[in-house]
Short mmCIF file of C-alpha atoms (C1' of nucleotides) in Angstrom, two decimals:
data_model
loop_
_atom_site.label_atom_id
_atom_site.label_comp_id
_atom_site.label_asym_id
_atom_site.label_seq_id
_atom_site.Cartn_x
_atom_site.Cartn_y
_atom_site.Cartn_z
CA MET A 1 0.02 -0.11 -0.08
CA LYS A 2 2.50 2.37 1.17
CA ALA A 3 4.92 1.29 -1.92
CA GLY A 4 2.04 2.37 -4.13
CA THR A 5 1.34 5.81 -2.59
CA ASP A 6 5.40 6.54 -3.33
CA LEU A 7 4.93 5.33 -6.80
CA ALA A 8 1.80 7.55 -7.44
CA GLN A 9 3.73 10.71 -5.99
CA ILE A 10 6.29 10.55 -8.57
CA GLY A 11 4.00 9.27 -11.15
CA SER A 12 1.82 12.03 -10.78
CA LEU A 13 4.49 14.70 -10.99
CA VAL A 14 5.91 13.33 -14.19
CA GLY A 15 2.25 12.59 -15.55
CA ASP A 16 1.26 16.37 -16.18
CA PRO A 17 2.43 17.17 -19.92
CA ALA A 18 3.66 20.57 -18.93
CA ARG A 19 5.89 18.92 -16.13
CA ALA A 20 6.99 16.38 -18.34
CA ASN A 21 8.08 18.42 -21.02
CA MET A 22 9.90 20.63 -18.66
CA LEU A 23 11.65 17.41 -17.22
CA ALA A 24 12.44 16.45 -21.02
CA ALA A 25 14.23 19.69 -21.39
CA LEU A 26 16.04 19.51 -18.28
CA MET A 27 17.24 16.02 -19.43
CA GLY A 28 19.69 18.40 -21.65
CA GLY A 29 21.84 18.87 -18.64
CA THR A 30 21.84 22.79 -18.69
CA ALA A 31 20.02 24.46 -16.25
CA LEU A 32 17.00 26.52 -17.42
CA THR A 33 15.13 29.49 -16.16
CA ALA A 34 11.44 29.66 -15.36
CA SER A 35 10.69 31.50 -18.34
CA GLU A 36 12.45 29.01 -20.81
CA LEU A 37 10.84 26.40 -19.05
CA ALA A 38 7.41 28.10 -19.81
CA LEU A 39 8.21 28.43 -23.30
CA GLU A 40 9.37 24.95 -23.48
CA ALA A 41 6.28 23.36 -21.95
CA GLY A 42 3.75 25.73 -23.63
CA VAL A 43 2.29 27.18 -20.74
CA THR A 44 2.29 31.07 -19.35
CA LEU A 45 4.94 32.00 -16.47
CA PRO A 46 2.50 31.58 -13.49
CA THR A 47 1.73 28.01 -14.69
CA ALA A 48 5.18 27.22 -14.98
CA SER A 49 5.93 28.45 -11.50
CA ALA A 50 3.54 26.55 -9.70
CA HIS A 51 4.89 23.38 -11.81
CA LEU A 52 8.15 24.06 -10.76
CA ALA A 53 7.17 24.54 -7.04
CA LYS A 54 5.61 21.17 -7.34
CA LEU A 55 8.61 19.59 -8.84
CA GLY A 56 10.84 21.07 -6.31
CA GLU A 57 8.71 20.27 -3.43
CA GLY A 58 8.80 16.49 -4.67
CA GLY A 59 12.63 16.62 -5.00
CA LEU A 60 12.86 16.10 -8.61
CA VAL A 61 14.40 19.33 -9.61
CA SER A 62 16.53 21.87 -7.82
CA VAL A 63 16.85 25.43 -7.91
CA ALA A 64 19.95 27.89 -7.77
CA ARG A 65 19.00 31.45 -7.40
CA GLN A 66 21.45 34.18 -9.17
CA GLY A 67 20.35 37.54 -9.08
CA ARG A 68 16.59 37.76 -10.32
CA HIS A 69 16.75 34.78 -12.55
CA ARG A 70 16.05 31.23 -11.02
CA TYR A 71 17.84 28.42 -12.54
CA TYR A 72 16.30 25.14 -12.56
CA ALA A 73 18.21 21.64 -12.98
CA LEU A 74 17.23 18.02 -12.44
CA ALA A 75 17.58 17.05 -8.61
CA ASP A 76 20.00 14.36 -9.25
CA HIS A 77 21.76 11.80 -11.50
CA SER A 78 19.18 9.10 -9.99
CA VAL A 79 16.35 11.33 -11.49
CA ALA A 80 17.64 11.58 -14.71
CA ALA A 81 18.51 7.66 -14.94
CA MET A 82 14.90 7.20 -13.96
CA LEU A 83 13.49 9.54 -16.61
CA GLU A 84 15.81 7.97 -19.21
CA ASN A 85 14.46 4.48 -17.99
CA ILE A 86 10.65 5.59 -18.32
CA MET A 87 11.20 7.01 -21.83
CA GLY A 88 12.95 3.74 -22.67
CA VAL A 89 9.93 1.74 -21.52
CA ALA A 90 7.60 4.22 -23.46
CA ALA A 91 9.50 3.91 -26.65
CA THR A 92 9.41 0.23 -26.41
CA LEU A 93 5.73 -0.49 -25.12
CA GLY A 94 3.60 1.63 -26.94
CA PRO A 95 1.57 -0.37 -29.76
CA LYS A 96 1.67 2.74 -32.21
CA ARG A 97 5.40 2.65 -32.57
CA VAL A 98 6.20 3.47 -36.00
CA LEU A 99 9.60 3.41 -37.69
CA PRO A 100 11.87 5.90 -36.08
CA GLY A 101 12.22 9.27 -37.86
CA PRO A 102 15.73 10.84 -38.42
CA ARG A 103 15.82 12.91 -35.37
CA ASP A 104 15.29 9.56 -33.65
CA LYS A 105 18.33 8.22 -35.29
CA ALA A 106 20.59 10.81 -34.32
CA MET A 107 18.97 10.40 -30.82
CA ARG A 108 20.03 6.75 -30.65
CA GLU A 109 23.48 7.56 -31.92
CA ALA A 110 24.64 10.07 -29.78
CA ARG A 111 22.79 12.32 -27.12
CA VAL A 112 23.23 14.06 -23.61
CA CYS A 113 22.14 12.40 -20.88
CA TYR A 114 21.93 14.96 -18.00
CA ASP A 115 25.79 15.73 -18.54
CA HIS A 116 27.54 12.89 -20.16
CA LEU A 117 27.45 11.21 -23.39
CA ALA A 118 24.62 8.59 -24.23
CA GLY A 119 23.54 6.55 -27.28
CA GLU A 120 25.27 4.04 -29.02
CA MET A 121 28.59 6.28 -29.10
CA GLY A 122 28.30 6.32 -25.60
CA VAL A 123 27.92 2.70 -24.89
CA ALA A 124 30.79 2.01 -27.36
CA MET A 125 33.03 4.23 -25.17
CA LEU A 126 32.55 2.55 -22.00
CA ASP A 127 32.65 -0.84 -24.02
CA SER A 128 36.32 0.31 -24.94
CA PHE A 129 37.37 1.68 -21.83
CA VAL A 130 36.15 -1.69 -19.86
CA GLY A 131 37.60 -4.03 -22.72
CA ARG A 132 41.08 -2.11 -22.33
CA GLY A 133 41.26 -2.74 -18.55
CA LEU A 134 40.73 1.24 -17.93
CA ILE A 135 37.54 0.85 -16.06
CA ARG A 136 35.75 -1.93 -14.04
CA VAL A 137 31.91 -2.40 -13.91
CA ASP A 138 29.88 -3.51 -11.24
CA GLY A 139 26.11 -3.12 -11.39
CA GLU A 140 25.92 0.81 -11.55
CA GLN A 141 29.11 1.13 -9.95
CA ALA A 142 32.27 1.48 -11.71
CA GLU A 143 35.80 2.39 -10.71
CA MET A 144 39.15 3.30 -12.42
CA SER A 145 42.29 0.98 -12.54
CA GLU A 146 45.74 2.22 -12.42
CA ALA A 147 45.98 2.07 -16.28
CA GLY A 148 42.84 4.08 -16.48
CA ALA A 149 43.95 6.60 -14.07
CA SER A 150 46.99 7.53 -16.18
CA TYR A 151 45.11 7.23 -19.35
CA PHE A 152 42.72 9.56 -18.25
CA ALA A 153 45.14 12.05 -16.71
CA GLY A 154 47.14 11.99 -20.36
CA LEU A 155 43.53 12.99 -21.75
CA GLY A 156 43.96 16.11 -19.89
CA ILE A 157 41.19 15.36 -17.07
CA ASP A 158 42.06 16.80 -13.48
CA LEU A 159 41.61 13.41 -11.72
CA ASP A 160 42.50 15.21 -8.48
CA ALA A 161 40.06 18.01 -8.57
CA MET A 162 37.42 15.36 -9.62
CA GLY A 163 38.22 13.05 -6.78
CA ARG A 164 37.73 15.84 -4.06
CA LYS A 165 34.16 16.63 -4.95
CA ARG A 166 31.41 14.62 -3.32
CA ARG A 167 30.13 13.36 -6.75
CA PRO A 168 31.32 9.69 -7.59
CA MET A 169 33.95 9.85 -10.40
CA CYS A 170 32.77 6.58 -12.05
CA ARG A 171 29.20 5.45 -12.72
CA THR A 172 27.14 3.61 -15.20
CA CYS A 173 23.82 4.54 -16.78
CA LEU A 174 21.41 2.33 -18.43
CA ASP A 175 20.92 3.45 -22.08
CA TRP A 176 17.06 2.88 -23.14
CA SER A 177 18.09 3.18 -26.89
CA VAL A 178 20.33 0.15 -26.81
CA ARG A 179 19.79 -1.20 -23.28
CA ARG A 180 23.28 -1.50 -22.33
CA SER A 181 25.43 0.73 -20.16
CA HIS A 182 27.48 3.74 -20.70
CA LEU A 183 29.79 5.87 -18.72
CA ALA A 184 28.17 8.61 -16.40
CA GLY A 185 29.54 10.13 -13.22
CA GLY A 186 32.07 12.57 -12.95
CA LEU A 187 34.20 10.83 -15.48
CA GLY A 188 31.46 10.49 -18.13
CA ALA A 189 30.84 14.31 -17.55
CA ALA A 190 34.47 15.24 -18.07
CA MET A 191 34.74 13.17 -20.88
CA LEU A 192 31.84 14.92 -23.01
CA GLU A 193 33.62 18.11 -22.10
CA ARG A 194 36.80 17.09 -23.86
CA ILE A 195 34.81 15.86 -26.84
CA GLN A 196 33.08 19.13 -27.34
CA ALA A 197 36.13 21.17 -26.33
CA LYS A 198 38.08 19.43 -28.87
CA GLY A 199 35.42 20.41 -31.33
CA TRP A 200 34.65 16.67 -32.17
CA ALA A 201 31.11 17.20 -31.77
CA ARG A 202 28.38 19.90 -30.80
CA ARG A 203 25.18 20.24 -29.24
CA GLU A 204 22.30 20.59 -31.37
CA LYS A 205 20.20 23.46 -30.69
CA ASP A 206 17.25 22.85 -28.15
CA SER A 207 17.66 19.30 -28.23
CA ARG A 208 19.55 16.29 -26.74
CA VAL A 209 21.14 15.45 -30.09
CA VAL A 210 25.31 15.43 -30.24
CA ARG A 211 26.29 16.10 -33.62
CA PHE A 212 29.88 14.65 -34.50
CA THR A 213 31.42 16.06 -37.35
CA PRO A 214 33.13 13.69 -39.67
CA MET A 215 36.55 14.25 -38.71
CA GLY A 216 35.44 14.19 -34.83
CA ARG A 217 34.11 10.88 -35.46
CA ARG A 218 37.02 9.44 -36.79
CA GLU A 219 38.95 11.07 -33.80
CA PHE A 220 36.80 9.34 -31.47
CA GLU A 221 37.04 6.23 -33.05
CA MET A 222 40.89 6.21 -33.01
CA MET A 223 40.32 7.16 -29.31
CA LEU A 224 38.46 3.97 -28.75
CA ARG A 225 40.79 1.80 -30.48
CA GLY A 226 43.44 2.91 -28.09
CA MET B 1 8.30 17.95 -27.03
CA LYS B 2 7.57 14.37 -28.19
CA ALA B 3 9.82 12.94 -25.28
CA GLY B 4 7.77 14.89 -22.95
CA THR B 5 4.63 13.40 -24.22
CA ASP B 6 5.79 9.81 -23.75
CA LEU B 7 6.91 10.68 -20.26
CA ALA B 8 3.53 12.47 -19.37
CA GLN B 9 1.61 9.23 -20.50
CA ILE B 10 3.31 6.59 -18.78
CA GLY B 11 3.72 9.09 -15.66
CA SER B 12 -0.18 9.65 -15.21
CA LEU B 13 -0.81 5.91 -15.54
CA VAL B 14 1.62 5.67 -12.58
CA GLY B 15 0.10 8.56 -11.25
CA ASP B 16 -2.99 7.87 -9.74
CA PRO B 17 -2.99 6.29 -6.25
CA ALA B 18 -5.63 3.68 -7.24
CA ARG B 19 -3.27 2.47 -10.21
CA ALA B 20 -0.20 2.67 -8.39
CA ASN B 21 -1.52 0.44 -5.86
CA MET B 22 -2.39 -2.01 -8.31
CA LEU B 23 1.06 -1.78 -10.20
CA ALA B 24 2.65 -2.07 -6.63
CA ALA B 25 0.63 -5.48 -5.93
CA LEU B 26 1.54 -6.60 -9.35
CA MET B 27 5.25 -6.15 -8.25
CA GLY B 28 4.92 -9.47 -6.30
CA GLY B 29 4.85 -11.32 -9.29
CA THR B 30 1.82 -13.23 -9.01
CA ALA B 31 -1.08 -12.91 -11.53
CA LEU B 32 -4.26 -11.24 -9.72
CA THR B 33 -7.88 -10.81 -10.67
CA ALA B 34 -9.57 -7.70 -11.08
CA SER B 35 -11.66 -8.42 -7.77
CA GLU B 36 -8.25 -8.93 -5.91
CA LEU B 37 -6.72 -5.88 -7.46
CA ALA B 38 -9.74 -3.79 -6.96
CA LEU B 39 -9.49 -4.93 -3.09
CA GLU B 40 -5.85 -3.82 -2.82
CA ALA B 41 -6.34 -0.52 -4.52
CA GLY B 42 -9.69 0.28 -2.16
CA VAL B 43 -11.95 0.93 -5.04
CA THR B 44 -14.90 -0.66 -6.06
CA LEU B 45 -15.05 -3.39 -9.04
CA PRO B 46 -16.12 -1.25 -11.91
CA THR B 47 -13.65 1.41 -10.97
CA ALA B 48 -10.80 -0.97 -10.72
CA SER B 49 -11.75 -2.43 -14.10
CA ALA B 50 -11.77 1.04 -15.83
CA HIS B 51 -8.33 1.60 -14.52
CA LEU B 52 -7.25 -1.76 -15.74
CA ALA B 53 -8.53 -1.26 -18.90
CA LYS B 54 -6.23 1.90 -18.97
CA LEU B 55 -3.16 0.12 -17.71
CA GLY B 56 -4.00 -2.15 -20.46
CA GLU B 57 -4.08 0.18 -23.27
CA GLY B 58 -0.97 1.75 -22.08
CA GLY B 59 0.84 -1.44 -22.21
CA LEU B 60 1.67 -1.90 -18.77
CA VAL B 61 -0.28 -4.90 -17.68
CA SER B 62 -1.28 -7.99 -19.77
CA VAL B 63 -4.28 -9.95 -18.88
CA ALA B 64 -4.96 -13.71 -19.25
CA ARG B 65 -8.61 -14.89 -19.29
CA GLN B 66 -9.25 -18.02 -17.77
CA GLY B 67 -12.78 -18.98 -17.68
CA ARG B 68 -14.65 -16.13 -15.93
CA HIS B 69 -11.57 -15.06 -14.43
CA ARG B 70 -9.10 -12.49 -15.72
CA TYR B 71 -5.65 -12.41 -14.49
CA TYR B 72 -3.84 -9.47 -14.50
CA ALA B 73 0.09 -9.02 -14.64
CA LEU B 74 3.09 -6.64 -15.47
CA ALA B 75 3.20 -6.69 -19.05
CA ASP B 76 7.15 -7.23 -19.06
CA HIS B 77 10.18 -7.49 -17.26
CA SER B 78 11.02 -3.89 -18.25
CA VAL B 79 8.10 -2.34 -16.58
CA ALA B 80 9.02 -4.27 -13.45
CA ALA B 81 12.21 -2.71 -13.56
CA MET B 82 10.97 0.82 -14.22
CA LEU B 83 8.55 0.59 -11.17
CA GLU B 84 11.49 -0.58 -8.92
CA ASN B 85 13.62 2.38 -10.33
CA ILE B 86 10.63 4.76 -9.71
CA MET B 87 10.48 3.41 -5.95
CA GLY B 88 14.07 3.65 -5.51
CA VAL B 89 14.11 7.46 -6.37
CA ALA B 90 11.06 7.76 -3.93
CA ALA B 91 12.96 6.17 -1.27
CA THR B 92 16.02 8.56 -1.53
CA LEU B 93 14.22 11.55 -2.42
CA GLY B 94 11.20 12.38 -0.04
CA PRO B 95 12.35 14.99 2.22
CA LYS B 96 10.15 13.17 4.80
CA ARG B 97 12.19 9.72 4.99
CA VAL B 98 12.09 8.75 8.58
CA LEU B 99 14.41 5.69 9.69
CA PRO B 100 12.92 2.47 7.83
CA GLY B 101 11.02 0.34 9.85
CA PRO B 102 11.13 -3.35 10.45
CA ARG B 103 9.24 -4.12 7.17
CA ASP B 104 11.52 -1.98 5.46
CA LYS B 105 14.52 -3.90 6.47
CA ALA B 106 13.06 -7.19 5.40
CA MET B 107 12.39 -5.66 2.22
CA ARG B 108 15.73 -4.53 1.71
CA GLU B 109 17.12 -8.25 2.74
CA ALA B 110 15.07 -10.17 0.31
CA ARG B 111 11.86 -9.32 -1.63
CA VAL B 112 10.29 -10.74 -4.90
CA CYS B 113 11.17 -8.47 -7.93
CA TYR B 114 8.46 -9.43 -10.32
CA ASP B 115 9.57 -13.46 -10.35
CA HIS B 116 13.14 -13.30 -9.11
CA LEU B 117 15.15 -12.44 -5.87
CA ALA B 118 16.12 -8.76 -5.01
CA GLY B 119 17.40 -7.35 -2.20
CA GLU B 120 20.69 -7.67 -0.31
CA MET B 121 20.59 -11.50 -0.74
CA GLY B 122 19.82 -11.25 -4.20
CA VAL B 123 22.83 -9.00 -5.08
CA ALA B 124 24.86 -11.45 -2.82
CA MET B 125 23.86 -14.17 -5.07
CA LEU B 126 24.56 -12.79 -8.50
CA ASP B 127 27.94 -11.34 -6.75
CA SER B 128 28.85 -15.08 -6.02
CA PHE B 129 28.02 -16.21 -9.26
CA VAL B 130 29.82 -13.65 -11.16
CA GLY B 131 32.73 -14.10 -8.79
CA ARG B 132 32.93 -17.86 -9.43
CA GLY B 133 32.94 -17.30 -13.11
CA LEU B 134 29.68 -19.00 -13.69
CA ILE B 135 28.02 -15.85 -15.22
CA ARG B 136 29.29 -12.92 -17.07
CA VAL B 137 27.75 -9.73 -16.95
CA ASP B 138 27.51 -6.85 -19.47
CA GLY B 139 24.98 -3.69 -18.58
CA GLU B 140 21.53 -5.51 -18.36
CA GLN B 141 22.68 -8.32 -20.48
CA ALA B 142 24.38 -11.39 -19.08
CA GLU B 143 25.29 -14.65 -20.16
CA MET B 144 26.10 -18.14 -18.61
CA SER B 145 29.52 -19.63 -18.99
CA GLU B 146 30.34 -23.31 -19.54
CA ALA B 147 31.00 -23.78 -16.01
CA GLY B 148 27.88 -22.11 -15.31
CA ALA B 149 25.78 -24.22 -17.34
CA SER B 150 26.67 -27.47 -15.66
CA TYR B 151 26.65 -25.86 -12.47
CA PHE B 152 22.94 -24.57 -12.67
CA ALA B 153 22.04 -28.01 -14.55
CA GLY B 154 23.51 -29.62 -11.36
CA LEU B 155 21.27 -27.79 -9.19
CA GLY B 156 18.21 -29.57 -11.19
CA ILE B 157 17.20 -26.48 -13.35
CA ASP B 158 16.12 -27.53 -16.84
CA LEU B 159 18.12 -25.32 -19.18
CA ASP B 160 17.04 -26.88 -22.40
CA ALA B 161 13.42 -25.84 -21.62
CA MET B 162 14.47 -22.57 -20.85
CA GLY B 163 16.66 -22.14 -23.68
CA ARG B 164 13.45 -22.87 -25.94
CA LYS B 165 11.49 -19.92 -24.50
CA ARG B 166 11.66 -16.49 -25.99
CA ARG B 167 12.65 -15.06 -22.67
CA PRO B 168 16.37 -14.45 -22.46
CA MET B 169 17.76 -16.70 -19.66
CA CYS B 170 19.97 -14.46 -18.00
CA ARG B 171 19.20 -10.61 -17.22
CA THR B 172 20.29 -8.23 -14.50
CA CYS B 173 18.43 -5.83 -12.71
CA LEU B 174 18.97 -2.78 -10.52
CA ASP B 175 18.36 -2.95 -6.98
CA TRP B 176 16.94 0.36 -5.51
CA SER B 177 17.74 -0.71 -1.90
CA VAL B 178 21.55 -1.29 -2.76
CA ARG B 179 21.76 0.21 -6.19
CA ARG B 180 23.71 -2.77 -7.40
CA SER B 181 22.54 -5.51 -9.73
CA HIS B 182 20.87 -8.84 -8.86
CA LEU B 183 20.03 -11.80 -11.10
CA ALA B 184 16.83 -11.67 -13.45
CA GLY B 185 15.71 -13.31 -16.50
CA GLY B 186 14.48 -16.92 -16.56
CA LEU B 187 17.58 -18.19 -14.52
CA GLY B 188 16.64 -15.55 -12.04
CA ALA B 189 13.10 -16.99 -11.45
CA ALA B 190 14.26 -20.52 -11.41
CA MET B 191 16.45 -19.61 -8.54
CA LEU B 192 13.67 -18.21 -6.61
CA GLU B 193 11.58 -21.37 -7.44
CA ARG B 194 14.29 -23.59 -6.23
CA ILE B 195 14.98 -21.55 -3.13
CA GLN B 196 10.88 -21.75 -2.39
CA ALA B 197 10.88 -25.53 -3.32
CA LYS B 198 13.74 -26.56 -1.10
CA GLY B 199 12.16 -24.85 1.71
CA TRP B 200 14.46 -22.31 2.43
CA ALA B 201 12.37 -19.39 2.25
CA ARG B 202 8.80 -18.48 1.86
CA ARG B 203 6.62 -15.63 0.67
CA GLU B 204 4.97 -13.17 3.23
CA LYS B 205 1.41 -13.03 2.83
CA ASP B 206 0.31 -9.98 0.98
CA SER B 207 3.85 -8.65 0.49
CA ARG B 208 7.00 -8.82 -1.42
CA VAL B 209 8.83 -9.64 1.58
CA VAL B 210 10.96 -13.05 1.24
CA ARG B 211 11.53 -14.81 4.68
CA PHE B 212 14.25 -17.09 4.90
CA THR B 213 14.22 -19.84 7.62
CA PRO B 214 17.61 -19.97 9.93
CA MET B 215 18.10 -23.18 8.21
CA GLY B 216 17.46 -21.69 4.86
CA ARG B 217 19.58 -18.98 5.18
CA ARG B 218 22.80 -21.30 6.26
CA GLU B 219 22.04 -23.62 3.04
CA PHE B 220 21.73 -20.31 0.86
CA GLU B 221 25.05 -19.26 2.25
CA MET B 222 26.83 -22.36 1.54
CA MET B 223 25.60 -22.28 -1.84
CA LEU B 224 27.20 -18.69 -2.51
CA ARG B 225 30.38 -20.04 -1.25
CA GLY B 226 30.46 -23.05 -3.54
"C1'" DT C 1 15.20 56.97 -7.24
"C1'" DT C 2 12.63 55.29 -11.15
"C1'" DC C 3 11.75 51.81 -14.31
"C1'" DA C 4 12.24 47.35 -16.09
"C1'" DT C 5 12.89 42.40 -15.76
"C1'" DA C 6 11.98 37.89 -13.47
"C1'" DC C 7 9.37 35.40 -10.81
"C1'" DT C 8 5.60 34.48 -7.34
"C1'" DT C 9 0.96 34.57 -5.26
"C1'" DC C 10 -4.13 35.21 -5.75
"C1'" DG C 11 -8.65 34.65 -7.36
"C1'" DA C 12 -11.65 32.60 -10.37
"C1'" DT C 13 -12.84 29.63 -14.23
"C1'" DC C 14 -12.96 25.42 -16.37
"C1'" DG C 15 -11.91 20.25 -17.89
"C1'" DT C 16 -11.08 16.10 -17.02
"C1'" DA C 17 -10.84 12.01 -14.76
"C1'" DA C 18 -12.05 9.42 -10.71
"C1'" DC C 19 -15.99 7.25 -8.73
"C1'" DA C 20 -20.26 4.31 -7.33
"C1'" DA C 21 -24.73 2.59 -8.38
"C1'" DA C 22 -27.40 0.36 -11.88
"C1'" DA C 23 -27.79 -2.68 -15.71
"C1'" DC C 24 -25.68 -5.49 -18.82
"C1'" DT C 25 -22.57 -9.54 -20.38
"C1'" DA C 26 -20.32 -14.15 -19.97
"C1'" DT C 27 -18.93 -18.13 -18.07
"C1'" DC C 28 -19.57 -21.71 -14.50
"C1'" DT C 29 -22.41 -24.97 -11.37
"C1'" DA C 30 -26.61 -26.97 -10.11
"C1'" DT D 1 -32.63 -24.96 -17.65
"C1'" DA D 2 -32.27 -21.48 -13.15
"C1'" DG D 3 -28.83 -19.00 -10.32
"C1'" DA D 4 -24.59 -17.61 -8.75
"C1'" DT D 5 -20.22 -15.46 -9.76
"C1'" DA D 6 -16.61 -12.33 -12.43
"C1'" DG D 7 -16.19 -8.69 -15.11
"C1'" DT D 8 -17.45 -4.96 -18.17
"C1'" DT D 9 -20.17 -0.69 -19.65
"C1'" DT D 10 -23.19 3.20 -18.88
"C1'" DT D 11 -24.55 7.33 -16.65
"C1'" DG D 12 -24.39 10.96 -13.65
"C1'" DT D 13 -22.06 13.30 -9.81
"C1'" DT D 14 -18.26 15.08 -7.65
"C1'" DA D 15 -13.84 16.87 -7.07
"C1'" DC D 16 -9.28 18.23 -7.86
"C1'" DG D 17 -5.89 20.30 -10.55
"C1'" DA D 18 -4.56 22.79 -14.55
"C1'" DT D 19 -4.91 27.04 -16.55
"C1'" DC D 20 -4.72 32.17 -16.90
"C1'" DG D 21 -5.01 37.29 -15.58
"C1'" DA D 22 -4.01 40.34 -12.50
"C1'" DA D 23 -1.70 41.80 -8.75
"C1'" DG D 24 2.27 41.64 -5.72
"C1'" DT D 25 7.46 41.08 -4.59
"C1'" DA D 26 12.18 41.18 -5.51
"C1'" DT D 27 16.64 42.29 -8.07
"C1'" DG D 28 19.21 44.67 -11.64
"C1'" DA D 29 20.11 48.60 -14.70
"C1'" DA D 30 19.47 53.55 -15.77
#
DNA sequence: TTCATACTTCGATCGTAACAAAACTATCTA
DNA sequence: TAGATAGTTTTGTTACGATCGAAGTATGAA
């Protein structure tokens, strides 16, 4: 009985179209203001404000005030993973699943999940790291090997700074499009950051799609080969 | 935008208290009739019927007619995993989390997840199998090694019959209480079945809790040690 | 200061979805 | 066959929550 209450609480938060659209927008990882989210959800500011208050109370989003702006973001990695999971079920479930359009194809290939790379390329990346013994995976947990530490440091990632943060460095996140894991956590975020900084890929405007340049793709694949 | 619609669709299905209670009850793995679910949700039969129709349309539950009875069950393993995930987020999220009661303790230790063993003991079981090289895990996927095949056959599990079914034999499922994986899939179901058949444990009435006898616990731990 | 921007709170309206009672259908039992 | 049990459909009521406009608060800019 109580289990049902918990389910219903989260479900009803996610179950409203306006709120769902806001959450989907926040899956992009960038924090957004109330006005932006109102636009995204197609409602006026007052309604958006009410929705965001509920999402905040429910613990699904966090808010950071910055002057007269309020930046909203998903509260937690676990919330992002949950939303991914729900979207995955929705994708496989509906009887009315037509063949995926080109946009969906790009989404399956490479997209942002909260703050790290997801999709086939994200999965391939974790596969490569595991196969080369740089990372060990155990369920949602993961850890870096000695070899991994020197490898990632060599890529220019500041492991010391990352180690000091509370956030776990290595995590995995289940990918709905492939139903396999990709790299999340601080390291996952850092890798995505590197990929963009090197100009291998860039975020598509107003979407979660990550677009690799032809050159970037080659470089990426070379990295995976070691 | 469309991503939000998908989210909202599932969310609103789960978001109704009556439906959420039904789904929670079905997490126990046993198929239930409409009347039983009505009782569980605290609504009259007509209302329950309407709710079940919606859940069916939404693809979250499946129905099997048997004479004048209609047995409802979760549609799919992925639905069960999604609900587990949501419950996990709810458990860590709520600001009003008091210290877990004894019931919660039993739930964390050993419970049924759809049709297999979850909780600390479920996680320990998968750990043992992986550590002894009987099973290899890759994300949500998993597979049995040669050694594993002969080992599980030795436990009296009919692998041939299982292999013929469409359902994958080995899967993993993320455990919300421990945030690590436990064994699911056909093999997971078969193991739970063996545990109960040997009298090591039995289901608690009207709950997902699996209660091990002192003797059963010893035998179980001996099995894990190999 | 004064004005503009970003957001929240209030108040009223409106739809929708949950609900139960009663009537209906289908299956089993005697 | 008649009666009982299991479940669905229909109908009308009710209530909750999403919505917006208008007014209120806080922050920044001129």
